[in-house]
Short mmCIF file of C-alpha atoms in Angstrom, two decimals:
data_model
loop_
_atom_site.label_atom_id
_atom_site.label_comp_id
_atom_site.label_asym_id
_atom_site.label_seq_id
_atom_site.Cartn_x
_atom_site.Cartn_y
_atom_site.Cartn_z
CA MET N 1 0.00 0.00 0.00
CA ARG N 2 1.33 3.38 -1.01
CA THR N 3 2.75 5.46 1.85
CA GLN N 4 0.64 8.38 3.03
CA ARG N 5 2.64 11.41 4.10
CA TRP N 6 0.48 13.99 5.82
CA ARG N 7 1.58 17.55 6.54
CA SER N 8 -0.08 19.20 9.51
CA LEU N 9 -1.21 22.78 8.98
CA GLY N 10 -1.60 23.23 12.72
CA ARG N 11 -4.42 23.60 15.15
CA VAL N 12 -7.61 25.06 13.73
CA PHE N 13 -9.62 25.67 16.88
CA VAL N 14 -9.75 25.11 20.62
CA ALA N 15 -12.64 25.95 22.93
CA THR N 16 -11.80 28.56 25.56
CA GLY N 17 -14.97 28.91 27.61
CA GLU N 18 -16.95 30.93 25.07
CA SER N 19 -20.19 30.12 26.94
CA GLN N 20 -21.59 27.69 29.49
CA ILE N 21 -22.65 25.31 26.72
CA HIS N 22 -19.42 25.88 24.76
CA TYR N 23 -17.12 25.59 27.76
CA SER N 24 -14.36 23.14 26.75
CA HIS N 25 -13.30 20.57 24.13
CA ALA N 26 -13.80 20.52 20.35
CA SER N 27 -14.17 16.80 19.70
CA TYR N 28 -14.83 14.68 16.58
CA PRO N 29 -14.30 17.34 13.88
CA THR N 30 -16.61 16.41 10.98
CA PRO N 31 -16.41 17.95 7.48
CA LEU N 32 -19.12 19.20 5.16
CA VAL N 33 -17.66 20.70 1.98
CA LEU N 34 -19.46 23.94 1.07
CA SER N 35 -17.39 25.04 -1.96
CA ASP N 36 -14.00 24.56 -3.63
CA ASN N 37 -12.27 26.40 -0.81
CA VAL N 38 -14.60 26.35 2.21
CA VAL N 39 -15.48 23.46 4.50
CA ARG N 40 -17.89 23.57 7.41
CA VAL N 41 -16.52 21.66 10.38
CA PHE N 42 -19.07 20.31 12.83
CA TYR N 43 -17.65 19.42 16.24
CA SER N 44 -18.76 18.74 19.80
CA PRO N 45 -17.80 21.02 22.69
CA ARG N 46 -18.78 20.27 26.29
CA ASP N 47 -20.70 22.41 28.72
CA ALA N 48 -19.56 23.20 32.25
CA GLU N 49 -21.03 19.85 33.41
CA GLY N 50 -19.27 17.83 30.72
CA ARG N 51 -22.26 17.28 28.40
CA SER N 52 -21.53 17.55 24.68
CA SER N 53 -23.52 19.33 21.97
CA VAL N 54 -22.98 20.10 18.28
CA PHE N 55 -21.53 23.36 16.90
CA SER N 56 -19.91 24.29 13.59
CA LEU N 57 -17.09 26.45 12.29
CA ASP N 58 -16.41 27.45 8.68
CA VAL N 59 -12.82 27.11 7.47
CA ALA N 60 -11.44 28.53 4.21
CA PHE N 61 -8.35 27.20 2.46
CA THR N 62 -5.72 29.81 1.57
CA ALA N 63 -2.31 29.84 -0.09
CA GLU N 64 -0.77 29.87 3.39
CA GLY N 65 -3.01 27.14 4.79
CA PHE N 66 -6.41 28.07 6.20
CA GLU N 67 -8.37 30.81 7.94
CA LEU N 68 -11.52 30.82 10.03
CA VAL N 69 -14.64 32.33 8.48
CA GLY N 70 -16.52 33.84 11.40
CA PRO N 71 -17.09 32.56 14.94
CA PRO N 72 -18.53 29.19 15.98
CA GLN N 73 -22.21 28.68 15.16
CA GLY N 74 -24.69 26.74 17.28
CA PRO N 75 -25.81 24.85 19.08
CA TRP N 76 -27.08 22.78 16.18
CA LEU N 77 -28.02 19.98 18.58
CA GLU N 78 -28.14 19.84 22.39
CA PRO N 79 -28.46 16.96 24.87
CA GLY N 80 -31.83 15.22 24.88
CA PRO N 81 -34.51 15.31 27.58
CA ALA N 82 -34.13 13.48 30.88
CA GLY N 83 -34.29 9.74 30.42
CA ALA N 84 -33.48 9.82 26.70
CA PHE N 85 -30.57 7.87 25.27
CA ASP N 86 -28.71 11.16 24.68
CA ASP N 87 -29.56 13.10 27.83
CA ALA N 88 -25.88 13.26 28.85
CA GLY N 89 -24.61 14.54 25.52
CA THR N 90 -24.66 14.50 21.72
CA SER N 91 -21.36 14.03 19.87
CA VAL N 92 -21.30 14.55 16.11
CA SER N 93 -19.66 11.86 13.97
CA CYS N 94 -20.91 12.23 10.37
CA VAL N 95 -22.90 14.91 8.49
CA VAL N 96 -24.25 14.18 5.00
CA ARG N 97 -26.51 15.97 2.55
CA LYS N 98 -30.03 14.65 2.10
CA PRO N 99 -31.07 13.71 -1.47
CA HIS N 100 -33.64 16.53 -1.73
CA GLY N 101 -31.76 19.14 0.29
CA GLY N 102 -30.97 19.67 3.92
CA LEU N 103 -28.59 17.77 6.17
CA GLU N 104 -28.43 14.63 8.27
CA CYS N 105 -26.35 14.55 11.45
CA TRP N 106 -25.37 11.09 12.68
CA TYR N 107 -24.18 11.23 16.27
CA LEU N 108 -23.37 9.43 19.50
CA GLY N 109 -25.94 9.81 22.23
CA TRP N 110 -24.51 9.56 25.75
CA SER N 111 -26.27 8.38 28.90
CA LEU N 112 -24.74 7.87 32.33
CA GLY N 113 -24.45 4.45 33.91
CA VAL N 114 -24.16 2.97 37.39
CA SER N 115 -22.01 -0.13 37.03
CA VAL N 116 -20.15 1.57 34.15
CA PRO N 117 -19.56 5.30 33.70
CA PHE N 118 -21.64 5.63 30.53
CA ARG N 119 -23.13 3.93 27.50
CA THR N 120 -23.72 5.22 23.98
CA ALA N 121 -26.08 4.61 21.08
CA ILE N 122 -26.44 6.08 17.60
CA GLY N 123 -28.94 8.81 16.74
CA VAL N 124 -29.75 10.89 13.69
CA ALA N 125 -31.13 14.42 13.37
CA ASP N 126 -32.17 16.48 10.34
CA ALA N 127 -31.89 20.09 9.22
CA GLU N 128 -34.01 21.42 6.37
CA PRO N 129 -32.42 23.69 3.73
CA GLY N 130 -31.44 27.01 5.24
CA GLU N 131 -31.88 25.86 8.85
CA ALA N 132 -29.04 26.13 11.35
CA HIS N 133 -30.26 23.51 13.81
CA PHE N 134 -30.97 19.79 13.77
CA ARG N 135 -34.21 18.11 14.81
CA ARG N 136 -34.07 14.57 16.15
CA ARG N 137 -35.70 12.07 13.88
CA SER N 138 -36.66 10.11 16.98
CA PHE N 139 -36.15 10.32 20.72
CA ALA N 140 -35.07 6.67 20.44
CA PRO N 141 -31.72 5.71 18.91
CA ILE N 142 -31.49 4.56 15.30
CA LEU N 143 -28.98 1.85 16.26
CA ASP N 144 -28.85 0.49 19.78
CA ARG N 145 -27.94 -2.70 21.63
CA ALA N 146 -28.57 -6.02 19.90
CA SER N 147 -27.29 -9.57 20.14
CA VAL N 148 -24.17 -8.73 18.09
CA ASP N 149 -23.75 -5.31 19.78
CA PRO N 150 -24.62 -6.04 23.42
CA LEU N 151 -23.14 -3.02 25.22
CA SER N 152 -22.45 0.37 23.62
CA LEU N 153 -22.04 1.56 20.05
CA GLY N 154 -21.25 4.84 18.36
CA TYR N 155 -18.97 6.80 15.99
CA PRO N 156 -21.18 6.26 12.90
CA TRP N 157 -19.95 6.99 9.37
CA ILE N 158 -22.41 6.90 6.45
CA VAL N 159 -21.75 6.11 2.76
CA ASP N 160 -24.43 5.69 0.07
CA HIS N 161 -23.52 2.79 -2.21
CA GLY N 162 -25.81 1.85 -5.08
CA ASN N 163 -29.31 1.22 -3.73
CA GLU N 164 -27.99 0.68 -0.22
CA ARG N 165 -26.76 2.84 2.60
CA TRP N 166 -23.76 1.54 4.52
CA ILE N 167 -22.80 2.54 8.04
CA TRP N 168 -19.59 1.76 9.89
CA TYR N 169 -19.55 2.19 13.66
CA GLY N 170 -17.68 1.25 16.79
CA THR N 171 -19.06 -1.35 19.17
CA HIS N 172 -18.13 -2.73 22.60
CA ARG N 173 -18.15 -6.53 22.40
CA TYR N 174 -17.42 -7.53 25.98
CA PRO N 175 -17.53 -5.97 29.45
CA PRO N 176 -14.18 -4.82 30.87
CA THR N 177 -12.26 -7.89 32.07
CA GLY N 178 -8.75 -8.81 33.12
CA GLY N 179 -7.54 -5.24 33.38
CA ARG N 180 -8.62 -4.43 29.81
CA LYS N 181 -10.68 -1.25 29.97
CA ILE N 182 -12.39 -1.64 26.60
CA ASP N 183 -12.86 -4.17 23.84
CA HIS N 184 -13.96 -1.95 21.00
CA VAL N 185 -14.07 -2.93 17.31
CA ILE N 186 -15.60 -1.62 14.07
CA ARG N 187 -18.69 -3.19 12.50
CA ARG N 188 -20.69 -2.44 9.35
CA ALA N 189 -24.46 -2.47 8.78
CA ARG N 190 -26.53 -2.04 5.59
CA SER N 191 -29.88 -0.40 4.93
CA ARG N 192 -32.09 -0.60 1.85
CA ASP N 193 -34.68 1.95 2.99
CA GLY N 194 -32.49 5.02 3.46
CA GLY N 195 -31.45 4.26 7.02
CA LEU N 196 -34.71 3.37 8.78
CA ASN N 197 -33.87 -0.30 9.24
CA TRP N 198 -30.41 -1.83 9.38
CA ILE N 199 -28.99 -5.29 8.75
CA ARG N 200 -25.83 -5.71 10.81
CA ASP N 201 -22.95 -7.76 9.47
CA PRO N 202 -22.39 -10.74 11.77
CA ASP N 203 -18.63 -10.53 11.22
CA ILE N 204 -16.44 -7.76 12.57
CA CYS N 205 -15.17 -5.31 9.95
CA LEU N 206 -11.95 -4.35 11.75
CA GLU N 207 -10.51 -6.04 14.82
CA HIS N 208 -7.98 -4.65 17.27
CA GLU N 209 -4.64 -6.42 17.20
CA GLY N 210 -2.39 -7.60 20.01
CA LEU N 211 -2.57 -7.07 23.74
CA ASP N 212 -1.38 -3.47 23.54
CA GLU N 213 -4.22 -2.33 21.29
CA TRP N 214 -7.49 -2.06 23.18
CA GLY N 215 -9.87 -0.77 20.59
CA LEU N 216 -10.67 0.93 17.30
CA SER N 217 -13.15 3.76 16.82
CA ARG N 218 -14.30 6.72 14.70
CA PRO N 219 -14.04 5.17 11.21
CA SER N 220 -13.81 7.62 8.31
CA VAL N 221 -14.44 6.06 4.88
CA LEU N 222 -13.73 7.33 1.35
CA ARG N 223 -13.94 5.61 -2.03
CA ASP N 224 -11.90 6.59 -5.10
CA ALA N 225 -10.37 5.01 -8.22
CA ASN N 226 -7.97 3.04 -6.00
CA GLY N 227 -10.72 1.40 -3.95
CA TRP N 228 -12.05 2.03 -0.46
CA HIS N 229 -10.06 3.72 2.29
CA MET N 230 -10.73 3.82 6.02
CA TRP N 231 -8.95 5.91 8.63
CA PHE N 232 -9.72 5.31 12.29
CA ALA N 233 -8.57 5.90 15.85
CA ARG N 234 -6.47 3.26 17.60
CA ARG N 235 -6.49 2.98 21.39
CA LEU N 236 -3.08 1.91 22.71
CA ASP N 237 -1.17 3.58 25.54
CA THR N 238 -2.36 6.75 23.79
CA TYR N 239 -4.63 7.31 20.82
CA ARG N 240 -3.06 6.96 17.37
CA LEU N 241 -4.19 6.87 13.74
CA GLY N 242 -4.88 3.71 11.77
CA TYR N 243 -5.61 2.98 8.14
CA ALA N 244 -7.16 0.11 6.16
CA HIS N 245 -7.84 -0.52 2.46
CA SER N 246 -10.49 -2.55 0.65
CA HIS N 247 -11.19 -3.25 -3.01
CA SER N 248 -14.94 -3.71 -2.46
CA GLY N 249 -15.76 -2.14 0.89
CA GLU N 250 -16.44 -5.64 2.24
CA ARG N 251 -13.05 -7.02 3.36
CA TRP N 252 -10.36 -4.77 4.74
CA VAL N 253 -6.60 -5.03 5.20
CA ARG N 254 -4.81 -2.80 7.69
CA TYR N 255 -1.74 -0.76 6.77
CA ASP N 256 -1.29 1.37 9.87
CA ASP N 257 2.41 1.96 9.24
CA ALA N 258 1.61 3.55 5.86
CA VAL N 259 0.30 6.69 7.59
CA PHE N 260 2.77 9.18 9.01
CA PHE N 261 3.17 12.92 9.47
CA SER N 262 6.04 14.84 7.89
CA THR N 263 5.65 17.58 10.51
CA PRO N 264 6.56 17.29 14.19
CA ALA N 265 3.75 17.24 16.72
CA GLY N 266 2.85 20.53 18.36
CA ASP N 267 2.27 20.88 22.08
CA TRP N 268 -1.48 20.51 21.63
CA GLU N 269 -1.05 17.09 19.92
CA SER N 270 2.04 15.82 21.71
CA ASP N 271 0.21 12.83 23.25
CA SER N 272 -2.27 11.94 20.52
CA ARG N 273 -3.40 12.41 16.95
CA THR N 274 -6.80 10.77 16.79
CA TYR N 275 -10.47 10.78 15.72
CA PRO N 276 -9.68 11.39 12.02
CA ALA N 277 -12.17 12.60 9.42
CA VAL N 278 -10.78 12.58 5.86
CA PHE N 279 -12.33 14.42 2.91
CA ASP N 280 -11.51 15.67 -0.59
CA CYS N 281 -11.76 19.34 -1.51
CA ALA N 282 -10.09 21.68 -4.04
CA GLY N 283 -8.36 18.74 -5.72
CA ARG N 284 -6.59 17.63 -2.55
CA ARG N 285 -7.15 15.25 0.34
CA TRP N 286 -7.46 16.64 3.86
CA MET N 287 -7.68 15.25 7.37
CA LEU N 288 -9.37 16.81 10.39
CA TYR N 289 -8.23 15.28 13.65
CA ASN N 290 -8.11 15.79 17.40
CA GLY N 291 -5.03 16.21 19.52
CA SER N 292 -4.48 15.37 23.17
CA GLY N 293 -7.21 15.03 25.76
CA TYR N 294 -10.12 13.64 23.70
CA GLY N 295 -10.59 17.04 22.06
CA ARG N 296 -9.76 19.21 25.06
CA SER N 297 -6.80 20.63 23.13
CA GLY N 298 -8.94 21.25 20.02
CA PHE N 299 -8.70 19.97 16.46
CA GLY N 300 -6.26 20.42 13.62
CA LEU N 301 -6.00 20.10 9.85
CA ALA N 302 -3.54 18.16 7.70
CA VAL N 303 -3.10 17.79 3.94
CA LEU N 304 -1.94 14.69 2.08
CA GLU N 305 1.43 15.20 0.40
CA SER N 306 1.83 11.78 -1.21
#
């Protein structure tokens, strides 16, 4: 697999207590290309109590790199009502355009636990053309626990393929045992009715490898003339980036060592580069990603050099 050399353009944004609902973090940066030189980045800050919501920030590409176009906008989506699957937070993971206009936001809904700190499920919310907020399609999750996904699931990524809609997502397979905090892998499901009902693949799409790797999450999938590409977060001693390739989108082979940065890590990303979201714009390939602290240090932008 051809080596991917990414050049970091630096940190794009970090939350600095702009408001009580936009108090800290800028997690899971998620692209929506608006034009040849502007991308809208949806992300999830946390409020003063640690609950996430969805905001956006427009970023323009320049000869020098990038510049921000205005201040953050939102909230597009806030935590759900008490007792709902997302009453402890909503974290954006994928935003796509609807066939007849408007947007879909696929997100993690957080709820607090007792025997475990939290659990997550997958929700979806819609915005009509011209609107700057999302409305939940349902107060229930779109994808929740099932026999093959018995605990928590999240980090959805949507791709329309032929007459089907495919979703990749992270899932906890087993409760924490033997000192292992998580056992998190990536699964795929398919829908033939636009995303109302899903058929989950019985087999795992991507498995974590070795005792030092605890889990995989936040898949980001693109298809081009060279096949299908998936970037994802790897949980080891710290979070790192992973990469896999597929000819059909069905079976994947990992090439984690193919991905590296030609630029040294800044202070804000010294511990981690993680939660990637890769997109094409202006004839180039770009990566949004988080640095250290699960988004506490903000998110950055990189461009593919090779």
